[in-house]
XYZ file of C-alpha atoms in Angstrom:
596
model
C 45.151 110.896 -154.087
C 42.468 109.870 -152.006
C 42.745 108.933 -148.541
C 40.193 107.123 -145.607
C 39.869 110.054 -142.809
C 38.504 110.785 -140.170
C 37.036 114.298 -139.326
C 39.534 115.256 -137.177
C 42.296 113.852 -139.392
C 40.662 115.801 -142.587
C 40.787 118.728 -140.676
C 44.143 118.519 -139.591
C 44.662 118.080 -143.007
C 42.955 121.211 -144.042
C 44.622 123.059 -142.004
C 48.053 121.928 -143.633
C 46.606 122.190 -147.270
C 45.623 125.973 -146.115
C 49.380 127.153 -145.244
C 48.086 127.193 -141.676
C 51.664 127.544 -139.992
C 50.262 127.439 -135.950
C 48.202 125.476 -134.393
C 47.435 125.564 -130.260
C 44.807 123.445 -128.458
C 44.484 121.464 -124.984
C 43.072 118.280 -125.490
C 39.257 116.986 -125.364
C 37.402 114.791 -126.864
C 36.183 114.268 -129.176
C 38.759 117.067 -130.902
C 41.758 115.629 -129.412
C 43.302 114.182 -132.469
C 43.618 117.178 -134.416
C 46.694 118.759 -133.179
C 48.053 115.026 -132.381
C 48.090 114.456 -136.218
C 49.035 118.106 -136.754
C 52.192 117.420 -133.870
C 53.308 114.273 -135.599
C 52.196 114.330 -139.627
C 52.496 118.407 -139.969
C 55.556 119.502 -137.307
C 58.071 120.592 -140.363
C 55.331 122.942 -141.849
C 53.098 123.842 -138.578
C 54.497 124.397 -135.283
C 51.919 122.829 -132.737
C 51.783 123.046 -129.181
C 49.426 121.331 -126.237
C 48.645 124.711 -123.866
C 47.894 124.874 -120.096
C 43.780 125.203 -120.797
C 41.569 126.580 -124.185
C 42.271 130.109 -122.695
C 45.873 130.126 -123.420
C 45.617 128.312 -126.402
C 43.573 130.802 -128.099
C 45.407 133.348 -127.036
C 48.797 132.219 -128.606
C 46.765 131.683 -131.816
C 45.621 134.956 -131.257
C 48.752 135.760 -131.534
C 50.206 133.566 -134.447
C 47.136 135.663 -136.350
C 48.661 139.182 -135.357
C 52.150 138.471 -136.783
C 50.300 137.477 -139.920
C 50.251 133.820 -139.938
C 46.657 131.598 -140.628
C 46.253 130.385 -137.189
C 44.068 127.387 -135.654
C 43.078 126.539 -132.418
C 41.289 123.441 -131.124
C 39.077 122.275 -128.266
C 35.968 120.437 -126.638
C 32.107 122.423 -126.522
C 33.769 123.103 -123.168
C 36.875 124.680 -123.489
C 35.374 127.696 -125.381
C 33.738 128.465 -122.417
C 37.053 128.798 -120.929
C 38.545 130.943 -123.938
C 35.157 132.578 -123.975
C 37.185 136.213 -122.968
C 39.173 136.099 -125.630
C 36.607 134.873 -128.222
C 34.300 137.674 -127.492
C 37.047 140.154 -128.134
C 38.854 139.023 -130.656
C 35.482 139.513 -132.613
C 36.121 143.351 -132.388
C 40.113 143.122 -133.368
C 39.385 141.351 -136.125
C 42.562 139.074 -137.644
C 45.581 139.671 -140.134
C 46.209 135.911 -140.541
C 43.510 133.835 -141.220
C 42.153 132.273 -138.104
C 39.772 129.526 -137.123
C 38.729 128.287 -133.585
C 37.290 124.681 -134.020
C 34.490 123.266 -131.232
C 34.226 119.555 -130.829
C 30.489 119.828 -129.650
C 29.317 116.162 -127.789
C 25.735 115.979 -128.180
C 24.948 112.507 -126.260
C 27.617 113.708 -124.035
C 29.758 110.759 -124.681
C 32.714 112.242 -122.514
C 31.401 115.725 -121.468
C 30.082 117.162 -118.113
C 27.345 118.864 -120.059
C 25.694 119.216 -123.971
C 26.038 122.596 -124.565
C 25.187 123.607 -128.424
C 28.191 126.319 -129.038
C 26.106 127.279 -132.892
C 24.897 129.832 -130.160
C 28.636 130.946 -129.312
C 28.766 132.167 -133.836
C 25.656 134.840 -132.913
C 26.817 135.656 -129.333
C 30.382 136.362 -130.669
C 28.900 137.693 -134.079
C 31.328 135.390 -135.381
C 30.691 133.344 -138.933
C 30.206 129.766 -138.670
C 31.079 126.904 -140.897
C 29.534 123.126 -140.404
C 30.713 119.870 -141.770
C 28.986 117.238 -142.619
C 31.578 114.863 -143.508
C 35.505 114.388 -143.410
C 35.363 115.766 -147.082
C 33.756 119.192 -145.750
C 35.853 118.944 -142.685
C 39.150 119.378 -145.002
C 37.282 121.520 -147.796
C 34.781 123.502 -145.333
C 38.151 124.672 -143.180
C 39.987 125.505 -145.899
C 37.118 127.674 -146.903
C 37.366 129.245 -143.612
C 40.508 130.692 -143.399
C 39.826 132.377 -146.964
C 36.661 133.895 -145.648
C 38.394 134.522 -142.515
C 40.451 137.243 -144.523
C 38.372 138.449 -146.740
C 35.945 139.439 -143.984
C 38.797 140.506 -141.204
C 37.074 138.093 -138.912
C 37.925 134.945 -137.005
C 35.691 131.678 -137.576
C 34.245 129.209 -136.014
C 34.255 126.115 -136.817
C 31.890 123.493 -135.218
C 32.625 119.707 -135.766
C 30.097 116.968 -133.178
C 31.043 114.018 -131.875
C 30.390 111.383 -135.200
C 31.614 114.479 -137.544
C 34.720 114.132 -135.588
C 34.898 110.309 -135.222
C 34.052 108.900 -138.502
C 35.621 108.041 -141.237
C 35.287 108.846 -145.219
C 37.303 109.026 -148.399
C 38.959 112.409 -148.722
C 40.866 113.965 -151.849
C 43.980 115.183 -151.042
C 45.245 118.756 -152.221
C 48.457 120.332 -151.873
C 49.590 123.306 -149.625
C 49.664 126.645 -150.344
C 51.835 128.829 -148.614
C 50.910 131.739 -147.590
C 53.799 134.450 -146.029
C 53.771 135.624 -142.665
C 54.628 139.272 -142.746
C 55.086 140.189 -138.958
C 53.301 142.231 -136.649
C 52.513 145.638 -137.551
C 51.539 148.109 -134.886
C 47.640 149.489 -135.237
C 46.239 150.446 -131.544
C 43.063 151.577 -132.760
C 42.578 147.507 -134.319
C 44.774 145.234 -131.734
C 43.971 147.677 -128.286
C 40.699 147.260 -126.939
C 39.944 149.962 -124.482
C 36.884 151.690 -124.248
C 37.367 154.056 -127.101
C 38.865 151.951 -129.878
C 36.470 149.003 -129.045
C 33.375 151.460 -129.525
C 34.952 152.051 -132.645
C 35.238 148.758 -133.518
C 31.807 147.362 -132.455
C 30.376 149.442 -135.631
C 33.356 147.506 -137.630
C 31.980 144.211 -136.677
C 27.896 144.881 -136.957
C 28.821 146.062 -140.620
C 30.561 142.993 -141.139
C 27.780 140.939 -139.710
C 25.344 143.006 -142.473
C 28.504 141.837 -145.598
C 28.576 138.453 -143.963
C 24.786 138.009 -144.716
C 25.097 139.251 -147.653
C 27.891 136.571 -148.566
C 25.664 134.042 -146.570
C 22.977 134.157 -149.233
C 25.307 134.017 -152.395
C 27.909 131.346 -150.860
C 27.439 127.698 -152.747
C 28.491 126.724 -148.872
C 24.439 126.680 -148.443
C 23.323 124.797 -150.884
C 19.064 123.855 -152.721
C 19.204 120.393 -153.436
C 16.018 120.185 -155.272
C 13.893 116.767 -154.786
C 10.555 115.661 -155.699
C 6.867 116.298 -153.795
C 6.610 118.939 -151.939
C 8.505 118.280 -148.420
C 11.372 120.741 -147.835
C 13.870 120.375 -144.847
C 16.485 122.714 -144.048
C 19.474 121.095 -142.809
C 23.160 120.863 -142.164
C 26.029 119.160 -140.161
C 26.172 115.230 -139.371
C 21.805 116.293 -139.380
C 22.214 116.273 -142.929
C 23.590 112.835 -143.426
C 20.682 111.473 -141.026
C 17.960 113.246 -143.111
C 19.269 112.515 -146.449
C 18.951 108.985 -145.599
C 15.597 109.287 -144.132
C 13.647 111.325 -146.603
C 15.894 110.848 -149.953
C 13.343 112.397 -152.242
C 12.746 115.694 -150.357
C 14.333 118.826 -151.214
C 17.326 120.115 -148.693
C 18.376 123.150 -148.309
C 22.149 122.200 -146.900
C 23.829 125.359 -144.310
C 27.263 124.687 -144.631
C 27.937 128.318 -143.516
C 24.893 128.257 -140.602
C 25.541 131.807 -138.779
C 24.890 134.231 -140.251
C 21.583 132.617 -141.725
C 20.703 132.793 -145.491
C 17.653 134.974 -145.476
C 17.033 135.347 -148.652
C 17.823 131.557 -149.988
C 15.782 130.047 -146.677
C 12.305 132.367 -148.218
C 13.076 131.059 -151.727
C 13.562 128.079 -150.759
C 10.282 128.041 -147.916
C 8.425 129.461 -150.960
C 9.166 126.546 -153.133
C 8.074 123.572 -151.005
C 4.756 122.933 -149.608
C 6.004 121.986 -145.917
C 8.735 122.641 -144.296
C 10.593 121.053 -141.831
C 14.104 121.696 -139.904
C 16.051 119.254 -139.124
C 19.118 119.791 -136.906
C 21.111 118.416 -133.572
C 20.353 119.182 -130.067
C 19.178 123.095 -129.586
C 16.458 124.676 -132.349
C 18.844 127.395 -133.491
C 17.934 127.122 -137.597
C 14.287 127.015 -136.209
C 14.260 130.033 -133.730
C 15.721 131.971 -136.512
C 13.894 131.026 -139.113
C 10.253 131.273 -137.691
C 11.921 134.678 -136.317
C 12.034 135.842 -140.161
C 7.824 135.091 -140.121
C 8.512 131.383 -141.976
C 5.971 128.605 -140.892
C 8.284 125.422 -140.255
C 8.436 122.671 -138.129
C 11.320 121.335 -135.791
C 11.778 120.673 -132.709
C 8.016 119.142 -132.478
C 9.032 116.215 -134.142
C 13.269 116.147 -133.796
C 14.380 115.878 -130.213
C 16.661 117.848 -128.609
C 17.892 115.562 -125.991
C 20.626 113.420 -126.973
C 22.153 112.803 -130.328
C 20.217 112.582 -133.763
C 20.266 109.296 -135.524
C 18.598 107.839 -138.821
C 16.253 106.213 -136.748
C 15.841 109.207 -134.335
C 14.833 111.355 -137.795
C 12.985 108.959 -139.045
C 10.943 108.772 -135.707
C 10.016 112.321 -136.131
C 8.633 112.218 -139.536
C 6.629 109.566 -138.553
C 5.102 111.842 -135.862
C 4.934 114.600 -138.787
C 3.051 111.865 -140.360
C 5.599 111.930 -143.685
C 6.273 108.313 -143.793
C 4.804 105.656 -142.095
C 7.042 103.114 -140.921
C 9.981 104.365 -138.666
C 13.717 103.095 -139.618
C 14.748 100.078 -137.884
C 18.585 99.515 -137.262
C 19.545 96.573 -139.796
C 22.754 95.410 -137.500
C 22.514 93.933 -133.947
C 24.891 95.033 -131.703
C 26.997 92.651 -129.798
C 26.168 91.529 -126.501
C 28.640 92.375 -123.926
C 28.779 91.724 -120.486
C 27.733 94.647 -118.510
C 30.484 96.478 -116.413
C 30.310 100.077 -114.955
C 33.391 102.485 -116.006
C 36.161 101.928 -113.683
C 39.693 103.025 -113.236
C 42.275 100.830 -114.798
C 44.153 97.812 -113.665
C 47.332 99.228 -111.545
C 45.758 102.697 -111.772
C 47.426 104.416 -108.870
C 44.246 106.636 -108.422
C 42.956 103.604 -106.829
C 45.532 103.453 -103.558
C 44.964 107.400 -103.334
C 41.050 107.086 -102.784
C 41.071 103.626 -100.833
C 42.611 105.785 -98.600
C 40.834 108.700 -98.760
C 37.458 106.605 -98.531
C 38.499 105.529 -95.072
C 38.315 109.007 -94.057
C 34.357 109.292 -94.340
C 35.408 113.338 -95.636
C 33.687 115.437 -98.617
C 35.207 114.934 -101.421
C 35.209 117.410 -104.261
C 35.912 116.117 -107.578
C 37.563 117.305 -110.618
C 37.477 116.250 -114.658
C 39.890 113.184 -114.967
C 40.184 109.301 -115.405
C 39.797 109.987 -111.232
C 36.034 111.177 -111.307
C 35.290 107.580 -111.820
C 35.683 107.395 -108.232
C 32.515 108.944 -107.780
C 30.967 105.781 -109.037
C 30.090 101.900 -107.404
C 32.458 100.610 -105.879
C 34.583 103.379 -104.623
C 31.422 105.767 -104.472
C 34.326 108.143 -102.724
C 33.610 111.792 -105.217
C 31.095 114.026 -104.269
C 30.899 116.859 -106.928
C 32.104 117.403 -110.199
C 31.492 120.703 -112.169
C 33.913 121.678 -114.442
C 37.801 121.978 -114.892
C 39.413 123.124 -111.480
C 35.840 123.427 -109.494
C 36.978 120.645 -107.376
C 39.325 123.754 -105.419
C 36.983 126.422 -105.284
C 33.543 123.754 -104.705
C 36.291 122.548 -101.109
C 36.988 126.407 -100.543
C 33.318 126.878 -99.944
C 32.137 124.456 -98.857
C 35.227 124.907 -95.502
C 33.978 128.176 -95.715
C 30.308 127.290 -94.027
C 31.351 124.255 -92.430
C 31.593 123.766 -88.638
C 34.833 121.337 -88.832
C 38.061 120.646 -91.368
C 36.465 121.524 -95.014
C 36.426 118.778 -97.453
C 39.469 116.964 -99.760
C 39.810 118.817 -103.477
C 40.859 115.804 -105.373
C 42.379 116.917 -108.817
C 44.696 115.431 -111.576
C 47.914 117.165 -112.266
C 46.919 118.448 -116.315
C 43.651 120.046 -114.530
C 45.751 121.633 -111.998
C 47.845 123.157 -114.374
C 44.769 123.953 -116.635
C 42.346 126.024 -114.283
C 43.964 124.491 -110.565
C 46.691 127.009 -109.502
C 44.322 129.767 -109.546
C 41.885 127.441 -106.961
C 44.736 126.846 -104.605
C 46.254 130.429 -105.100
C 42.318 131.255 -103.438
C 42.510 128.602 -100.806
C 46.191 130.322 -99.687
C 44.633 133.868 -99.628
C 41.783 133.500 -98.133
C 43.138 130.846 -95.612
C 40.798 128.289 -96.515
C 41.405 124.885 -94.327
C 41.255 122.669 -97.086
C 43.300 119.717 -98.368
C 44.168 119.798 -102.016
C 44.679 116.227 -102.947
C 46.811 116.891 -106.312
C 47.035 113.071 -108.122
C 50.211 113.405 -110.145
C 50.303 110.821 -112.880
C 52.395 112.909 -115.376
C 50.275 112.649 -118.286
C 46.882 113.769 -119.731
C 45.274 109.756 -119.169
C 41.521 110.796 -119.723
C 42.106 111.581 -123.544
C 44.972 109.390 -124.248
C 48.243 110.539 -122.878
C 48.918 114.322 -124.068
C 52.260 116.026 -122.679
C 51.717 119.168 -120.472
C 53.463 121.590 -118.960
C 54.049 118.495 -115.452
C 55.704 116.044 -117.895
C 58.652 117.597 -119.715
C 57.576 117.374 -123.230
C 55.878 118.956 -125.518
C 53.690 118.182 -128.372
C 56.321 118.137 -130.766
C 58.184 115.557 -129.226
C 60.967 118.255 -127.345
C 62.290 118.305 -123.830
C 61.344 121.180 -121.845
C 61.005 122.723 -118.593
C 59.094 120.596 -115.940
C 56.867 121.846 -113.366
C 57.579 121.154 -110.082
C 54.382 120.627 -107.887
C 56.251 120.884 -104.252
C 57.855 124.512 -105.421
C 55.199 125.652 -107.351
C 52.576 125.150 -104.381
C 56.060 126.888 -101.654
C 55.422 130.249 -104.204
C 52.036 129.806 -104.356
C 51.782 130.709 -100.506
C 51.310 126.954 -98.882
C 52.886 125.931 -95.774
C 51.899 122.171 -95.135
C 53.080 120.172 -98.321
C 52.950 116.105 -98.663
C 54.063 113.749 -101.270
C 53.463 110.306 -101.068
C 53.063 107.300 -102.715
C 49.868 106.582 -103.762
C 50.298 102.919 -103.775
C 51.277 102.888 -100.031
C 47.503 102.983 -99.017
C 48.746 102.961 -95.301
C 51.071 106.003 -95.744
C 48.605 107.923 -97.694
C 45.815 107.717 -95.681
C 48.197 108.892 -92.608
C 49.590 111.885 -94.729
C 45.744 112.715 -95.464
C 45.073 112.043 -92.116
C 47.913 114.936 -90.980
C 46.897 117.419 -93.380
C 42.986 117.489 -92.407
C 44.343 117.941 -89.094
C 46.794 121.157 -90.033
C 45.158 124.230 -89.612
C 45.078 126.168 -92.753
C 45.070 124.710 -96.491
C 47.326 121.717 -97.187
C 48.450 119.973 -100.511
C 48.957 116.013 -100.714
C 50.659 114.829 -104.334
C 51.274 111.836 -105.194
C 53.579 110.828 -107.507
C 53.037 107.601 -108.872
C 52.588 107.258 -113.233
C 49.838 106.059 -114.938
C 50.002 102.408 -115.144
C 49.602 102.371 -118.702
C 51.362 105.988 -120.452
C 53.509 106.742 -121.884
C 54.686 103.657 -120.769
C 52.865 100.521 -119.680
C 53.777 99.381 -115.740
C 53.354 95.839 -115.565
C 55.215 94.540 -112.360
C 54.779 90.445 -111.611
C 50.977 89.640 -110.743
C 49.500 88.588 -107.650
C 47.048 85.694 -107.141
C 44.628 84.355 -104.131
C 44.849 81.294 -101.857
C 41.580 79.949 -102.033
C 41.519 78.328 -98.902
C 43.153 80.879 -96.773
C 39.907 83.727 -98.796
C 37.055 84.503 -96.391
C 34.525 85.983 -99.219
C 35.165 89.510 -97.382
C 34.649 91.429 -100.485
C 37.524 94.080 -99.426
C 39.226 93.565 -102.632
C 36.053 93.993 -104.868
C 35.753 97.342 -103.000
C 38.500 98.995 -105.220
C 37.105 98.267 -108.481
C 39.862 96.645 -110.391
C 39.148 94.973 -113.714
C 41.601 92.253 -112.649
C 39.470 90.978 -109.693
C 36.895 88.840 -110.007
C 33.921 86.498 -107.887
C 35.385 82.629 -108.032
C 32.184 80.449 -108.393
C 33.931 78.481 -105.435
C 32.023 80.015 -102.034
C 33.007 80.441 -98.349
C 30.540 78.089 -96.094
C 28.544 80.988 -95.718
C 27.803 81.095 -99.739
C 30.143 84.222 -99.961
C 32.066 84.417 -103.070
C 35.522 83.745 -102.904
C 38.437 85.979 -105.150
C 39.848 85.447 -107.849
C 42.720 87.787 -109.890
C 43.995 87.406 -113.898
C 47.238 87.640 -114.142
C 47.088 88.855 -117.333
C 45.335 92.139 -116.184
C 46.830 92.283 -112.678
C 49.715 94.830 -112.616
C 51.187 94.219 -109.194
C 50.594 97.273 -107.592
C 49.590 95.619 -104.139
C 46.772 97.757 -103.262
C 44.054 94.423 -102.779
C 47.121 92.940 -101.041
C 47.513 95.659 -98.552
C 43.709 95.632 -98.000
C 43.100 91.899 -97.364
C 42.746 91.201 -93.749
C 43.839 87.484 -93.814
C 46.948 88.232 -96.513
C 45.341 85.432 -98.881
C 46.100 87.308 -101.727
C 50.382 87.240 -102.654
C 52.672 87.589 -105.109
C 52.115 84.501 -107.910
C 55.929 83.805 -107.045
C 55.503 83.782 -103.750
C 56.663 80.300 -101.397
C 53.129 80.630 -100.585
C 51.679 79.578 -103.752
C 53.847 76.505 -103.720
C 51.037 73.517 -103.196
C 48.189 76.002 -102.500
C 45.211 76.320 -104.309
C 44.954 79.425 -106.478
């Protein structure tokens, strides 16, 4: 049977068809759907769960591996850097069930703070590494991994990119194989890294690394593709697609497993070809290694590393490298659309939380949510964003220096559970006067509406425990706790208002849902009375899709408001704001005769 994937869906698949039997990620994109299609297509074979943050999650595949079972465990370029601890360690364990730590890399940084290349992670860790190039490889390439996952005693990783991840291709299907989890057996010298076992095991894994390259060089995972002239490229990943395109004729020599390096096959196949060139995404990894083995190739002189690689981005470069002559032009125009900054969504309650906020002229430190699109025109109310949970610690410091009140921490409820606590835990102890503004929308919005540990379900569709913010914060040491709701913009900005002026740190959460999961909010819409509208521009302030310039004008050529009901949600924040009340409910007595 053959079925239209995606990469993420083939690999979800893979893992099934491999007897994986747990499977642990937190969600971002672009790996997201993985364990969704795992949690709803694969529950009565694989028992999947959304964690806290990456750490956790690899840990409790960590531990899924001990008792014997093949293990996965999913995330974003990102999140390994927040289970980099137990990454680097689990190298020296080693596994008993196969185990395989996928990376969702984002070159372009489509939805990512930064564009890290994690191929660098495989040789820090001394980890094997496995690349797809299509949703075939993703299911047959992971698959793979688990088997040399145990034969080697090693965990992989297993790096997909953003159009790896994203696009679709015909996959064969395969059945499952089952493989028996045996338990956990007790081995200290393995499974307890202090000091003395771990010296012991650092020799385990640099003789691995020396059978892995060994295995590297007789795998048909790297793969001679032999082609006509004398142009040789070295390739692999979504790279490989682009280049294949590009320069069918050449010979490829295609990394499917790209850490450790092929030596051997990369010098028979350098020796084969009269120029060589190496073409791969973002960082010259293939490159640095293989010029470090005394090869003459070329790279990153032609093949940027800024941004994603395209066919016509490839094509650019051997044009520079003087291979072809003409570069590739894209064959299908793209629609025009009209041109609109990100903004938070119609009825978002975000929005009544930072109108709020914004008339408090404080710092803001932001987080990684829907809510950092605060930072941008019109609400232009976010001052930092790092990482996941910096918003507390970026307040903590920046209180620390300050002469008055330190600045707002304004996080979402999934990143306060994710890397948060910890942050506020911090601000407690060290009696930071800081306000934690902790936006409660119970759900994961940013990549689609994922359960966590705030919302009382998990992945698998079962009621659980649910956090409580207001106790959690009483045992995490604060004194001055708020709730309030965020579409009172009047109420909130007083409850801000209170807390900047307690001395010592303060939390504000609001507790209103996201407007559109799990379930949509759509209350009755409100509308404007054109003739009452003096072109103030208030409402256009809070950047909701559902408000828009009229093309009729105020006598002083201001444009007046208009609002589509279809979009509007009736939250009443641009009601609350307008100083003349022109804008009402579209059932309002009001509306009766007016213009609208």
């Amino acid at each position: 049977m053959k079925m239209l994937l995606s990469g993420n869906e083939a690999v979800a698949r893979g893992a099934w068809e491999a007897g994986v039997t747990i499977a642990t990620a937190y969600p971002g994109t672009p790996s997201t759907e993985i364990l969704e299609v795992i949690g709803m297509l694969c529950k009565e074979d694989i028992y999947a769960e959304w964690s806290p943050n990456e750490k956790v999650a690899f840990e409790v595949a960590i531990g899924g591996s001990y008792a014997g079972a093949r293990s996965l465990v999913c995330m974003k370029h990102v999140g390994l850097n927040v289970a980099a601890d137990p990454y680097m360690t689990f190298a020296y364990t080693g596994v008993k069930g196969g185990f395989v730590v996928v990376s969702a890399d984002d070159p372009s940084m489509h939805s990512s703070q930064n564009e890290q290349d994690n191929r660098y992670y495989a040789k820090f860790g001394i980890i094997p590494m496995l690349e797809p190039s299509d949703s075939q490889e993703s299911k047959d390439l992971l698959i793979d991994a688990y088997d040399i996952s145990e034969k080697f005693d090693t965990p992989v990783l297993f790096r997909m990119t953003t159009r790896i991840s994203h696009s679709k291709g015909v996959v064969h299907m395969g059945d499952r194989t089952e493989h028996e989890t045996d338990g956990f057996e007790r081995n200290i010298q393995k499974y307890v890294m202090v000091p003395g076992h771990a010296r012991m095991r650092r020799k385990v894994v640099l003789e691995r690394l020396e059978k892995l390259k060994e295995f590297a060089d007789t795998t048909p995972l790297n793969k001679i593709e032999e082609g006509k002239g004398g142009i040789g490229i070295i390739t692999g990943g979504i790279s490989y697609q682009y280049a294949k395109e590009i320069m069918p004729n050449a010979s490829f020599l295609k990394l499917g497993m790209s850490y450790p390096l092929p030596e051997k096959k990369i010098k028979e196949f350098a020796s084969s070809v009269d120029k060589l060139y190496v073409v791969e995404e973002l960082e010259p990894f293939y490159e640095e290694q293989i010029k470090a083995m005394g090869i003459e190739c070329d790279g990153k002189k032609y093949f940027t590393n800024y941004g994603e690689l395209s066919p016509g981005a490839v094509s650019e470069g051997f044009v520079k490298a003087g291979v072809i002559s003409e570069r590739t032009q894209v064959s299908i125009p793209g629609e025009k659309l009209f041109p609109r900054p990100p903004v938070l969504c119609p009825g978002c309650p975000h929005r009544g939380a930072f109108t709020a906020l914004k008339k408090l002229k404080v710092p803001v430190t932001g987080d990684i949510g829907c809510y950092t699109l605060a930072a941008l025109q019109p609400m232009s109310v976010m001052d930092t964003c790092v990482c996941m949970g910096a918003s507390i610690g970026n307040a903590i410091g920046i209180a620390k220096v300050g002469k008055d009140k330190g600045a707002v921490a304004a996080i979402g409820d999934s990143t306060f559970l994710h890397s948060g606590i910890t942050g506020l835990l911090d601000a407690v102890y060290n009696k930071a006067n800081i306000v934690v503004l902790l936006l409660d929308n119970r759900i994961t919005a940013m990549t689609g509406g994922q359960h966590h540990p705030g919302t009382g379900q998990t992945l698998m569709g079962e009621e659980t425990f649910q956090v409580d913010f207001v106790e959690l914060s009483k045992a995490l040491g604060v004194k001055d706790i708020h709730t309030v709701d965020a579409y009172d913009v009047d109420a909130t900005k007083k409850t801000l208002k209170a807390a900047l002026e307690y001395d010592g740190p303060s939390i504000v959460i609001t507790n209103r849902p996201c407007a559109l999961m799990p379930h949509k909010i759509k209350e009755t819409a409100y509308t404007v009375l054109l003739d009452e509208c003096i072109g103030c521009k208030l409402c256009f302030k809070i950047g909701c899709p559902a408000i828009a310039a009229a093309d009729e004008k105020t006598e002083k050529g201001r444009p007046k408001a208009i609002i589509d009901p279809e979009l509007c949600t009736g939250c009443t924040i641009c009601a609350q704001i307008c100083p003349v009340d022109c804008i009402v409910r579209v059932d309002s007595p009001a509306v009766e005769g007016a213009r609208v």
